[in-house]
XYZ file of C-alpha atoms in Angstrom:
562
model
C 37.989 3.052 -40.984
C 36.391 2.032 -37.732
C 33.337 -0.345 -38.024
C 30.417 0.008 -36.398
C 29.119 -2.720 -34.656
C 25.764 -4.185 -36.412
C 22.162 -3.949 -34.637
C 20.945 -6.797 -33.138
C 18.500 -8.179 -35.771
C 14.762 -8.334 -34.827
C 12.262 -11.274 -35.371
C 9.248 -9.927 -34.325
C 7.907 -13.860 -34.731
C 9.458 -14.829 -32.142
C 6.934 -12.458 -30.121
C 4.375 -14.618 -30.338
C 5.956 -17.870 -28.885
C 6.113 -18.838 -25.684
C 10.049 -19.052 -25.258
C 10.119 -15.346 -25.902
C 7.826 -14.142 -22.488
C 8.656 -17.655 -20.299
C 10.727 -16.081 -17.340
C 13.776 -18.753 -15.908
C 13.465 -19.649 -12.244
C 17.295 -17.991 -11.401
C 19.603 -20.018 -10.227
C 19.942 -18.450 -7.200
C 16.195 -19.132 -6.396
C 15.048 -21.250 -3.243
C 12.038 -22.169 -5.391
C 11.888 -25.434 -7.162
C 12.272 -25.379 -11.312
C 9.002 -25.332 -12.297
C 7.663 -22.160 -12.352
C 7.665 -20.876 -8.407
C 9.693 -17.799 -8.437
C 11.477 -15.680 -10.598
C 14.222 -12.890 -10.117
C 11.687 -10.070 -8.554
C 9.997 -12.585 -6.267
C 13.336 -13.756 -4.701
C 14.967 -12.936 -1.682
C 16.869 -9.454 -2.648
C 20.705 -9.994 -3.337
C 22.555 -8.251 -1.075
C 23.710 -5.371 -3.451
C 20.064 -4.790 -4.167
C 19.245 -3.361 -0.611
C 20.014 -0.003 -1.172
C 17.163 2.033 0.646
C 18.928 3.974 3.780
C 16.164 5.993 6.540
C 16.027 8.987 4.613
C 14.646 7.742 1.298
C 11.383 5.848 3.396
C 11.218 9.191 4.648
C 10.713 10.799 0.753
C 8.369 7.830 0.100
C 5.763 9.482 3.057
C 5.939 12.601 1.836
C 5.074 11.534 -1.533
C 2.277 9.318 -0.266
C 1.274 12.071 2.559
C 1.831 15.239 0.695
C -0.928 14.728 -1.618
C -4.675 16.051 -2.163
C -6.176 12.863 -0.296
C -4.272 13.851 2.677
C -5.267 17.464 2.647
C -9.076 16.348 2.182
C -8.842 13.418 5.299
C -9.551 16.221 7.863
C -12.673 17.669 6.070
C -14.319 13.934 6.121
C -13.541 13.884 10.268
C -15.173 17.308 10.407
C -18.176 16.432 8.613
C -19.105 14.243 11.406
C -19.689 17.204 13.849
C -16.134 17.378 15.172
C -14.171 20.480 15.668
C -11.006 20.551 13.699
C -8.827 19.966 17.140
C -10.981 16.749 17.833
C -10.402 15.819 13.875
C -6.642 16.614 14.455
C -6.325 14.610 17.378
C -7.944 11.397 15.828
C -5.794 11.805 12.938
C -2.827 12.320 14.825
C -3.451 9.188 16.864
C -4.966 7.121 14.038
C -1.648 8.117 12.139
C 0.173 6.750 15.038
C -1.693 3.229 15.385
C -1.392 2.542 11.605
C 2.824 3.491 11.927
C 3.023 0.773 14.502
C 1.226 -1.610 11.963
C 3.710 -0.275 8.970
C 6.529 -0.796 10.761
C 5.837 -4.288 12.208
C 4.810 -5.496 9.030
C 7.679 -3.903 6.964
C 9.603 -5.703 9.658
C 9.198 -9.230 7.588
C 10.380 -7.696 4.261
C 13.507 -5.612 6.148
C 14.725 -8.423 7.765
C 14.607 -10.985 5.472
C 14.112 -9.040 2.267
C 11.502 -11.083 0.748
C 8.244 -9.644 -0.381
C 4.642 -9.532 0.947
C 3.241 -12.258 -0.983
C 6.170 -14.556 0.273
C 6.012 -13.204 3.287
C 2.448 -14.136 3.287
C 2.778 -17.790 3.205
C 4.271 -17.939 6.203
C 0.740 -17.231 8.531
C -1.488 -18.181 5.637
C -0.248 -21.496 4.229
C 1.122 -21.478 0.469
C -1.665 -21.389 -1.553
C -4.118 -19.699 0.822
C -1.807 -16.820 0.751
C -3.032 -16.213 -2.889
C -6.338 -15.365 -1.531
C -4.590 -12.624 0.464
C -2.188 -11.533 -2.253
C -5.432 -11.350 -5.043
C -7.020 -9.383 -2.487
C -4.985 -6.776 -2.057
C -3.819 -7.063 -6.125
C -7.888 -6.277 -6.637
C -8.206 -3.397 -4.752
C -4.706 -2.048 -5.938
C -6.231 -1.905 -9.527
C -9.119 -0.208 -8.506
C -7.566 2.330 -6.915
C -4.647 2.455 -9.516
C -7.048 3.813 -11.777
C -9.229 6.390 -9.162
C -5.446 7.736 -8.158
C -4.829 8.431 -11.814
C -8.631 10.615 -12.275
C -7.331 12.276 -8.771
C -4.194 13.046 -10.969
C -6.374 13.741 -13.815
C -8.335 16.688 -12.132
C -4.385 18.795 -11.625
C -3.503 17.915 -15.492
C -7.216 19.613 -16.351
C -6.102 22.982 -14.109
C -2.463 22.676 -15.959
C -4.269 22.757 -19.366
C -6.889 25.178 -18.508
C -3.650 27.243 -17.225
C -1.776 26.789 -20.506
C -4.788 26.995 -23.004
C -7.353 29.196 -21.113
C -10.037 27.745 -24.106
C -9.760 24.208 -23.042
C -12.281 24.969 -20.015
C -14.965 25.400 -22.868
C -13.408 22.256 -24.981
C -17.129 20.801 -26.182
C -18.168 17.676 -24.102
C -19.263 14.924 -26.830
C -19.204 12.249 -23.783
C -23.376 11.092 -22.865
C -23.738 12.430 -19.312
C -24.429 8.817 -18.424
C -19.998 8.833 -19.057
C -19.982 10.291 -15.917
C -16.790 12.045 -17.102
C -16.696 15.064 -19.924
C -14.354 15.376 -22.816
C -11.782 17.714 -21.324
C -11.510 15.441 -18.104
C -10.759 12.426 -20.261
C -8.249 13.924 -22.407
C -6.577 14.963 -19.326
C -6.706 11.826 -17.405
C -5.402 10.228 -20.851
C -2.282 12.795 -20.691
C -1.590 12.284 -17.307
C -1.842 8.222 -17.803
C 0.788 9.105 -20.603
C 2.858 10.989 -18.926
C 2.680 8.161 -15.888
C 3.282 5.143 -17.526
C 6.258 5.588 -18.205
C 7.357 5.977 -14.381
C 5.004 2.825 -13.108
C 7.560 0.990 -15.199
C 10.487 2.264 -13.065
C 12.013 -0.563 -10.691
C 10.854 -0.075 -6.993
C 15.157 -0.338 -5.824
C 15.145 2.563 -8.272
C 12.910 4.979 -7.592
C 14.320 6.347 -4.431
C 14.877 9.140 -6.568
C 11.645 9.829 -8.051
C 9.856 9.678 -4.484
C 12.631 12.559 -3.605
C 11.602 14.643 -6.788
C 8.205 14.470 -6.038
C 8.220 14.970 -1.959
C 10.284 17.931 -2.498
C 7.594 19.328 -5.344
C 4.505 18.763 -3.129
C 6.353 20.152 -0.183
C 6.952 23.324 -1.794
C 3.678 23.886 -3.192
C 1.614 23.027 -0.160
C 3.122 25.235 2.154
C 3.255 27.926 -0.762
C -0.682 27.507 -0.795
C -0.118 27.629 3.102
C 1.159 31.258 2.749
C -1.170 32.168 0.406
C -4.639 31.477 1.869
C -3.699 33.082 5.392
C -2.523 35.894 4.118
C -5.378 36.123 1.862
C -7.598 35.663 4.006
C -6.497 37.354 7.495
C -6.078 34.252 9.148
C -7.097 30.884 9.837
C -10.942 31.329 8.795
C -13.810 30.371 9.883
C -13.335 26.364 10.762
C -11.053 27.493 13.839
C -14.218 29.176 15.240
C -16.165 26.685 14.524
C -17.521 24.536 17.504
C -18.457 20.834 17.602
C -22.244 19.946 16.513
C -22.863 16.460 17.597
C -22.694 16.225 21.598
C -22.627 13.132 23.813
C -22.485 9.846 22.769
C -23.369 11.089 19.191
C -19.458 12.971 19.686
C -18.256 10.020 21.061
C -19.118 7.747 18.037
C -18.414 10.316 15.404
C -14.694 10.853 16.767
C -14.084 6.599 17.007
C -15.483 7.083 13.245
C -12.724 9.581 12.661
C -9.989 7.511 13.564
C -10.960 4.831 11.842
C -10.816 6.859 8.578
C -7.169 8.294 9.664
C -5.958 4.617 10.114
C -7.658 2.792 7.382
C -6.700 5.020 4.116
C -3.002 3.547 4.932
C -3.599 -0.128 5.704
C -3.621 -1.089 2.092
C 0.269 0.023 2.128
C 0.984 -1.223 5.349
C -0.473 -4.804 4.014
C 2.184 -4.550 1.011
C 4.754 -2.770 3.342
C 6.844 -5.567 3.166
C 7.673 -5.187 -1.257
C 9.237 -1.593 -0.380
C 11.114 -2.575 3.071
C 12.841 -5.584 0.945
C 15.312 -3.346 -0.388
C 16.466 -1.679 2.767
C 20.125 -1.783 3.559
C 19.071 -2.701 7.367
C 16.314 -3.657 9.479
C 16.440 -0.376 12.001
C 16.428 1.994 8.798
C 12.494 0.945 8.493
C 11.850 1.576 12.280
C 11.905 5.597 11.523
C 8.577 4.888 10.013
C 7.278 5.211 13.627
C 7.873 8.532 13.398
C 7.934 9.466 9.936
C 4.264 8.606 9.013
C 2.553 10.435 11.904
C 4.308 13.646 11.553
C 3.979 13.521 7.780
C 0.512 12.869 7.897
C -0.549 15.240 10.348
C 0.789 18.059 9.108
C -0.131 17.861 5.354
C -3.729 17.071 7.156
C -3.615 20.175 9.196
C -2.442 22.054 6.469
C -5.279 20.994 4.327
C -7.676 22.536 7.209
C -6.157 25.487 6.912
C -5.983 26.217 3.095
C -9.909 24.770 3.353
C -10.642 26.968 6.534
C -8.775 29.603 4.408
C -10.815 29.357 1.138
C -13.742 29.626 2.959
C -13.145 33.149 4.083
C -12.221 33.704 0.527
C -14.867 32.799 -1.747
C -17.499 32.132 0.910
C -17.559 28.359 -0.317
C -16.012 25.447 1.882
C -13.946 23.691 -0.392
C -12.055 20.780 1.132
C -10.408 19.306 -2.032
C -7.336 22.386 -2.799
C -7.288 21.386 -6.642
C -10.982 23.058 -6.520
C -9.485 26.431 -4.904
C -6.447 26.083 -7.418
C -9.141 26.138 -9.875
C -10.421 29.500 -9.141
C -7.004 31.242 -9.339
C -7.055 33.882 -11.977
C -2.966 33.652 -12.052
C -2.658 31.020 -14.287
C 1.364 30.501 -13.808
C 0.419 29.805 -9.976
C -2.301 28.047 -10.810
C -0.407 25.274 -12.922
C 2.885 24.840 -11.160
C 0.795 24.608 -8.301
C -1.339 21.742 -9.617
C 1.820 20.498 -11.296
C 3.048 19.692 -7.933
C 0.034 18.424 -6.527
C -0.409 16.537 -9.771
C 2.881 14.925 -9.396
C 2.339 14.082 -5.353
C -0.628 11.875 -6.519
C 1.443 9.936 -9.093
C 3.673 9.127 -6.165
C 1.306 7.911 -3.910
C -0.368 5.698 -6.844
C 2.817 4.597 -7.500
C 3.786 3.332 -3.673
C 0.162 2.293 -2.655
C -1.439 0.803 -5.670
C 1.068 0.098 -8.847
C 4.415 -1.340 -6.639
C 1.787 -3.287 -4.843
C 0.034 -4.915 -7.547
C 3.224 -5.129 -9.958
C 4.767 -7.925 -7.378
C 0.987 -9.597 -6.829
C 1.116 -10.240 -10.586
C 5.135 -11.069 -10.624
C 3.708 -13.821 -7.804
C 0.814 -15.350 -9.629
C 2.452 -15.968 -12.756
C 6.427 -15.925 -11.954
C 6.633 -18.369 -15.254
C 5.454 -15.179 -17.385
C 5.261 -11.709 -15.545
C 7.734 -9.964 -13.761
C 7.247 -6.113 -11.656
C 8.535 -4.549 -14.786
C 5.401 -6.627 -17.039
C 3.226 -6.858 -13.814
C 3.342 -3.131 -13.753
C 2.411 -2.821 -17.507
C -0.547 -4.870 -16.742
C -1.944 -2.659 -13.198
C -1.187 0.567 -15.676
C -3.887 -0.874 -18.717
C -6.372 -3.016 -16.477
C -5.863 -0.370 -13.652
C -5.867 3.039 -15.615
C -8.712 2.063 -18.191
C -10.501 -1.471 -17.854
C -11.734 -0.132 -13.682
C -13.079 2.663 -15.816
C -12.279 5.265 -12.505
C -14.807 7.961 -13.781
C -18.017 5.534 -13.423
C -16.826 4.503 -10.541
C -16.023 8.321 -9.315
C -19.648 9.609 -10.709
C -22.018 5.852 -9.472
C -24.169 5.924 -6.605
C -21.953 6.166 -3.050
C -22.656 2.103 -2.128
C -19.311 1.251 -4.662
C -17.028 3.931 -3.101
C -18.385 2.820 0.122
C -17.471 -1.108 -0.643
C -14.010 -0.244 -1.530
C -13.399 1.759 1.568
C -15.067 -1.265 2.989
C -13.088 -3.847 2.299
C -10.831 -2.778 4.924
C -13.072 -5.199 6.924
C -11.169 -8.360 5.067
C -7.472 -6.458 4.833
C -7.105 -5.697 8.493
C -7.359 -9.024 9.624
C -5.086 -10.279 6.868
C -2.364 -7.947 8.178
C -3.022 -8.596 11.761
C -2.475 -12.199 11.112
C 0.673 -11.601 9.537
C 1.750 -9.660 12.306
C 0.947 -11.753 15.481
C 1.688 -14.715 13.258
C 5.195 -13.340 12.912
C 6.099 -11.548 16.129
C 4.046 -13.599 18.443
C 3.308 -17.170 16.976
C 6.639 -17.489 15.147
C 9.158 -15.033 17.300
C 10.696 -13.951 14.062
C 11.884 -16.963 13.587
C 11.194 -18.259 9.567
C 13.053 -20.669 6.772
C 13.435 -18.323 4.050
C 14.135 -21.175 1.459
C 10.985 -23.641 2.394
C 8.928 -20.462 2.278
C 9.548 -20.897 -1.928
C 8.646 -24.295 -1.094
C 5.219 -25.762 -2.671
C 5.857 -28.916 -0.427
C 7.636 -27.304 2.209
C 6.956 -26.643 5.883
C 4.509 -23.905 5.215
C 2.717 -25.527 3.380
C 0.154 -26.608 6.426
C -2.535 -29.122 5.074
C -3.790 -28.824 2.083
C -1.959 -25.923 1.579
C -3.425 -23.438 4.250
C -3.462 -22.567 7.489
C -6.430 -23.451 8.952
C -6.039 -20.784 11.688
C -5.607 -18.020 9.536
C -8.902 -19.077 7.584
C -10.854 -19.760 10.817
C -9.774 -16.318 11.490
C -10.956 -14.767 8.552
C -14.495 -16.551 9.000
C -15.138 -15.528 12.667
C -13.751 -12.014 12.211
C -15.122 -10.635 8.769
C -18.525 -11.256 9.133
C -19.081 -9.246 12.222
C -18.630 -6.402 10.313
C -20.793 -7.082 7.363
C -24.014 -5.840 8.137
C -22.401 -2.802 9.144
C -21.449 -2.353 5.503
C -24.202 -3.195 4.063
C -25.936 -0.532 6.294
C -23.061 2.084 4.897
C -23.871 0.673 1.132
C -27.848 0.652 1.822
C -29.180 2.640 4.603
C -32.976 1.254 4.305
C -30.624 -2.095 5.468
C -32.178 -1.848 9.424
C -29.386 -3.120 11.920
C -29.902 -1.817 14.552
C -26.825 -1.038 17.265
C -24.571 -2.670 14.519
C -24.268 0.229 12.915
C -22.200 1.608 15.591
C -20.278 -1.363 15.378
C -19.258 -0.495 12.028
C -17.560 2.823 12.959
C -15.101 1.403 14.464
C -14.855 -1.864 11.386
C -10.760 -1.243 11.351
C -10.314 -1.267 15.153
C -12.338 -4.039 15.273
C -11.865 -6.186 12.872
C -7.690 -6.257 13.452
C -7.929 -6.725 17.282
C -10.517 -9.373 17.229
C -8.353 -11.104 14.474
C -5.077 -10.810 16.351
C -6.834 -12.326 19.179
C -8.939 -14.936 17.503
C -5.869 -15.959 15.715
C -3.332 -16.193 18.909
C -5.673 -18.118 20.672
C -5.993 -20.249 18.003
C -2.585 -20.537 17.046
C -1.744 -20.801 21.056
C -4.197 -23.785 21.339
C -3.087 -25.594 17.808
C 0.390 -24.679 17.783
C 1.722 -25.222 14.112
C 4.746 -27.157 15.651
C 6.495 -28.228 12.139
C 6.910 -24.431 11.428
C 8.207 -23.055 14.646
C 11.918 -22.271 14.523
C 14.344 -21.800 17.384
C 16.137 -19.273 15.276
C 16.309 -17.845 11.571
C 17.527 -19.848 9.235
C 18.115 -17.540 5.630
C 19.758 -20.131 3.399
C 20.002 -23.759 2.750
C 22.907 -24.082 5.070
C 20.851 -22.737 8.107
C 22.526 -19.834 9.245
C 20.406 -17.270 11.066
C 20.542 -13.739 9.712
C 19.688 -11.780 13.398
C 21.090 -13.022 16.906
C 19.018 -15.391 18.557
C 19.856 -13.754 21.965
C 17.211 -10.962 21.068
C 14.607 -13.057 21.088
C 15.673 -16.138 23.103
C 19.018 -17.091 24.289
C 18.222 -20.162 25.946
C 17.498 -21.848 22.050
C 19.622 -22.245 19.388
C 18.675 -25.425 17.672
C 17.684 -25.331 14.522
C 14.498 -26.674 12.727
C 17.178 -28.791 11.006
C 18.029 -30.171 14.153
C 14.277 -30.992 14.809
C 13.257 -32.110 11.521
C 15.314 -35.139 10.692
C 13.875 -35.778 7.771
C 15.239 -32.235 6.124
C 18.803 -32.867 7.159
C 21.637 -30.252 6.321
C 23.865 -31.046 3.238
C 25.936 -32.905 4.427
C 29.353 -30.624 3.489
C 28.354 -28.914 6.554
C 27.041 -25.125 6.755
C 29.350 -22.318 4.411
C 30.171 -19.022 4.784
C 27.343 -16.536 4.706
C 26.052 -15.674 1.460
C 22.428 -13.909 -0.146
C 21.516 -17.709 -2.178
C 21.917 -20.941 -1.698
C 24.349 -22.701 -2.756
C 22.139 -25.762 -4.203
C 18.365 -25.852 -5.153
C 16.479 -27.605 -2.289
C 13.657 -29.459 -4.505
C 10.023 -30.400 -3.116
C-alpha cells in the first residue's frame, strides 16, 4: 500500500513571533545584512525579465481602455473647446507624457531595478523615501477611488442579474455619502479583486492580456451601438467652441495638462513594471503605444457620449451611466463586466504594483510586493474610505489631482538626473548602499531638494485658488493651468543648472558598472567612446576585489558591506 506523504504540521504560534514575518536579505543582494533589501527590491535575476513589446502593449490597453479614459475628453470639452481642439490636446498631451514613460522606464529596463532604487540615485538614499512615500500616499488613495470606479460596473452587473437590487433599501445616513447597494457592490468587487492585487507583477502579463482584450471588445461594441442608435455622431460634432481668444487659449493649455497629468503617477513608478523586461528597446514601443491607445479609447468615449446625447437627450460623459439605462440586461452586464474588469487593471498597474514595491522598500526586513500588496488592498480599499472622498466638497478631489505639482518635478529630476547629469551611467550595487556613493551628505541630494523648494511653491497658490476660489490670486491662476508643464520644465532646468554648477563628482561614472566586479551592462560607445574608466578606477578607496573582474553574471559574487 502506497503511503501518503503527511501534511506539514501547523503552529499557528509561531504567527505571532517575529522569526515567522522577518524577510532574509538574499544572498544575492548588493544590500548590506541588516535589513536594506529583500528579494522583490533587488536587481531582477536574469530569468525574471520576461516582459517582450507586446505584453507593455496589453498593460495600455488595460490602463487606457477604461471609463476614466472615455470620460478625459468630456473634462477638455467642458472648458469651451470643441471636441477636435479636446482631441488634439489629448493627442499631444498623450504624446509628451509617452516621452516621460519611456525615459523613465528607461532606468528600470536597463538595469532592472525598481523606482524606489532607482530613486536614490538623483535624490540621495534617504531623501528618496520622501519621493517613494509620496507617490505610495497617493497610490492608496487612488487604490481605493479605482475600486468605487469598479464598484459602480459590479452595481449595473447586479442590477442586471437581480433586477430588485436597484430598490435594495439604503440603511447608510446620507452623510455616508454612499447607499447600501453601492457598498455591497464595491465590497464584491474588492472581493473579487483581492485576490488578483496579490498576483506577482512578472506574472501578470497574462491578466493585463485578459482584460485589454475584454475592454477592447466591449468599447467598440458600445461604439457600434450608439451610432447606429443614434444616426450618427450626435450632437458634440456640431457643436462649436464657446470660449474665444485668450479665454480659448488658456482653456486648451488647461486641456493638455489634464491629458498629461492623469498618467504621470505611472510614469513616476514606470520603472517597477519596465524591471522585468527581457530588453531595454522592448520598453521604447511605449512611444507609440500610449498615444494611440489613449487617443482612441478618448475619442471613442466622445462618441458613445456625443451618441447618448442624441439618445436620451442627456449628456452623459461617464458610459457606465448610459450602460445603466439599457433595458437589455445581458448587454447591459457583460458590458459593464468588461468595463468593470478594465478598471481593475488600471488600479492594478497605476496604484496597487506601485504602492506594493513602496511598502516592499520601507520595510524590506518585514514586507514584500506579495504582503505590500495585502496592505494597499485593506488601507487602500477601506481605511481612504473612497465614497467620502467621492461624495466631499470638490477642494479634496482637487488636492489629489493637485499634487501633480510635487510628482512632476520628482520625475523630471529623475530623468535629467539620469540622462543628462549622470549619462546613464550608475553603480547598481552602491545604489543598495546606506554608506555608499549615493548617499550625498547627510543622505540627500541637496540639488534635488533645492529643486523641490524653488519649483513647488510656484504653483501653490494656484491650488489653493482651484481648492478655494474666494482665495484672490490674481494672474496666478493662469499659472496654474498649465501646473504640470510648469512645474517639470522649471524643475528639469532648476535642477541641471544646479547639478551643472555643483557637479556631484563622487557619483559620476564613465560607464555602467552592474555588479561588484564592474562590468558595464550597455556599450560605452553610445554614450561616450572617448571614456572607459571606471569609478573604480577613480575612487581608490573602493578598489576592485582583488581576483580581478569574472564572467558576467545577474549578482555579485560577494556582499560589498558599508
Amino acid at each position: 500500500m502506497v503511503q501518503l506523504p503527511s501534511l506539514p504540521r501547523l503552529d499557528p504560534r509561531k504567527w505571532f513571533t517575529k522569526q515567522y514575518w522577518y524577510l532574509e536579505t538574499p544572498p544575492a543582494s548588493y544590500a548590506t545584512h541588516d535589513g536594506w533589501s529583500n528579494a522583490d527590491v533587488d536587481v531582477v535575476p536574469y530569468d525574471q525579465r520576461n516582459w517582450r513589446a507586446i505584453n507593455y502593449l496589453f498593460l495600455w490597453l488595460a490602463d487606457g481602455a477604461n471609463v476614466g479614459t472615455m470620460q478625459q475628453a468630456g473634462s477638455i470639452v467642458a472648458f469651451g473647446l470643441s471636441w477636435k481642439e479636446a482631441s488634439v490636446a489629448i493627442a499631444l498631451g498623450n504624446i509628451i507624457i509617452a516621452a516621460v514613460v519611456t525615459l523613465n522606464g528607461a532606468i528600470g529596463s536597463r538595469h532592472h531595478i525598481p523606482f524606489s532604487i532607482a530613486s536614490r540615485a538623483s535624490m540621495g538614499f534617504y531623501f528618496s523615501y520622501f519621493a517613494v512615500v509620496s507617490r505610495m500616499v497617493l497610490g492608496l488613495i487612488y487604490f481605493g477611488i479605482n475600486t468605487y470606479i469598479g464598484a459602480s460596473c459590479m452595481l449595473i452587473m447586479l442590477d442586471a442579474i437581480w433586477p430588485s437590487f436597484r430598490s435594495y433599501p439604503n440603511s447608510i445616513p446620507e452623510s455616508a455619502g454612499v447607499t447600501s447597494n453601492k457598498l455591497i457592490a464595491y465590497a464584491v468587487f474588492w472581493i473579487l479583486q483581492f485576490p488578483l492585487v496579490l498576483i506577482h507583477p512578472r506574472k501578470m502579463r497574462w491578466l493585463f492580456f485578459i482584460k485589454s482584450m475584454a475592454a477592447i471588445i466591449a468599447a467598440f461594441a458600445m461604439l457600434g451601438w450608439a451610432v447606429k442608435n443614434a444616426g450618427g455622431g450626435g450632437p458634440i460634432f456640431r457643436q462649436k467652441p464657446k470660449v474665444e481668444g485668450s479665454a480659448r487659449s488658456w482653456a486648451w493649455v488647461a486641456g493638455l495638462n489634464i491629458a498629461i497629468s492623469g498618467k504621470t503617477t505611472l510614469a513616476i513608478n514606470m520603472p517597477d513594471l519596465t524591471r522585468y523586461a527581457r530588453t531595454p528597446g522592448v520598453t521604447y514601443w511605449q512611444m507609440l503605444f500610449v498615444p494611440i491607445v489613449y487617443w482612441v479609447f478618448s475619442f471613442i468615449g466622445i462618441v458613445i457620449a456625443s451618441a447618448g446625447q442624441e439618445i436620451y437627450g442627456t449628456l452623459y460623459w461617464d458610459p457606465t451611466s448610459i450602460i445603466a439605462l439599457w433595458t437589455n440586461r445581458a448587454g447591459a452586464f457583460f458590458t459593464a463586466f468588461a468595463f468593470g474588469l478594465a478598471t481593475l487593471g488600471t488600479n492594478i498597474s497605476t496604484n496597487s504594483i506601485a504602492s506594493s514595491n513602496d511598502f516592499a522598500f520601507i520595510a524590506p526586513k518585514w514586507l514584500n510586493i506579495r504582503r505590500g500588496a495585502f496592505i494597499t488592498a485593506m488601507l487602500g480599499g477601506w481605511a481612504t474610505c473612497p465614497w467620502e472622498i467621492q461624495a466631499s466638497a470638490q477642494s479634496l478631489s482637487t488636492f489629489l489631482s493637485g499634487y501633480i505639482i510635487v510628482l512632476g518635478p520628482i520625475v523630471s529630476i529623475m530623468i535629467v538626473d539620469y540622462w543628462v547629469i549622470h549619462r546613464t551611467h550608475l553603480h547598481v550595487p552602491m545604489l543598495y548602499q546606506n554608506e555608499g556613493m549615493y548617499r550625498y551628505r547627510g543622505g540627500l541630494n541637496w540639488r534635488a531638494l533645492a529643486t523641490l523648494i524653488i519649483v513647488v511653491p510656484i504653483n501653490l497658490p494656484g491650488l489653493m485658488h482651484a481648492i478655494n476660489s474666494n482665495v484672490y490670486i490674481g494672474n496666478l491662476a493662469y499659472f496654474y493651468k498649465a501646473s504640470w508643464l510648469t512645474s517639470f520644465f522649471m524643475a528639469a532646468g532648476v535642477f541641471y543648472a544646479l547639478s551643472t554648477l555643483f557637479p556631484p563628482q563622487s557619483t559620476l561614472l564613465d560607464k555602467t558598472v552592474e555588479s561588484l566586479e564592474g562590468e558595464e551592462a550597455y556599450p560605452v560607445s553610445a554614450f561616450d567612446q572617448s571614456q572607459t574608466a571606471s569609478w573604480a578606477e577613480k575612487e581608490p578607496e573602493n578598489k576592485r576585489d582583488s581576483s580581478g573582474s569574472s564572467p558576467p553574471h545577474d549578482g555579485p559574487s560577494h556582499v560589498l558591506r558599508a
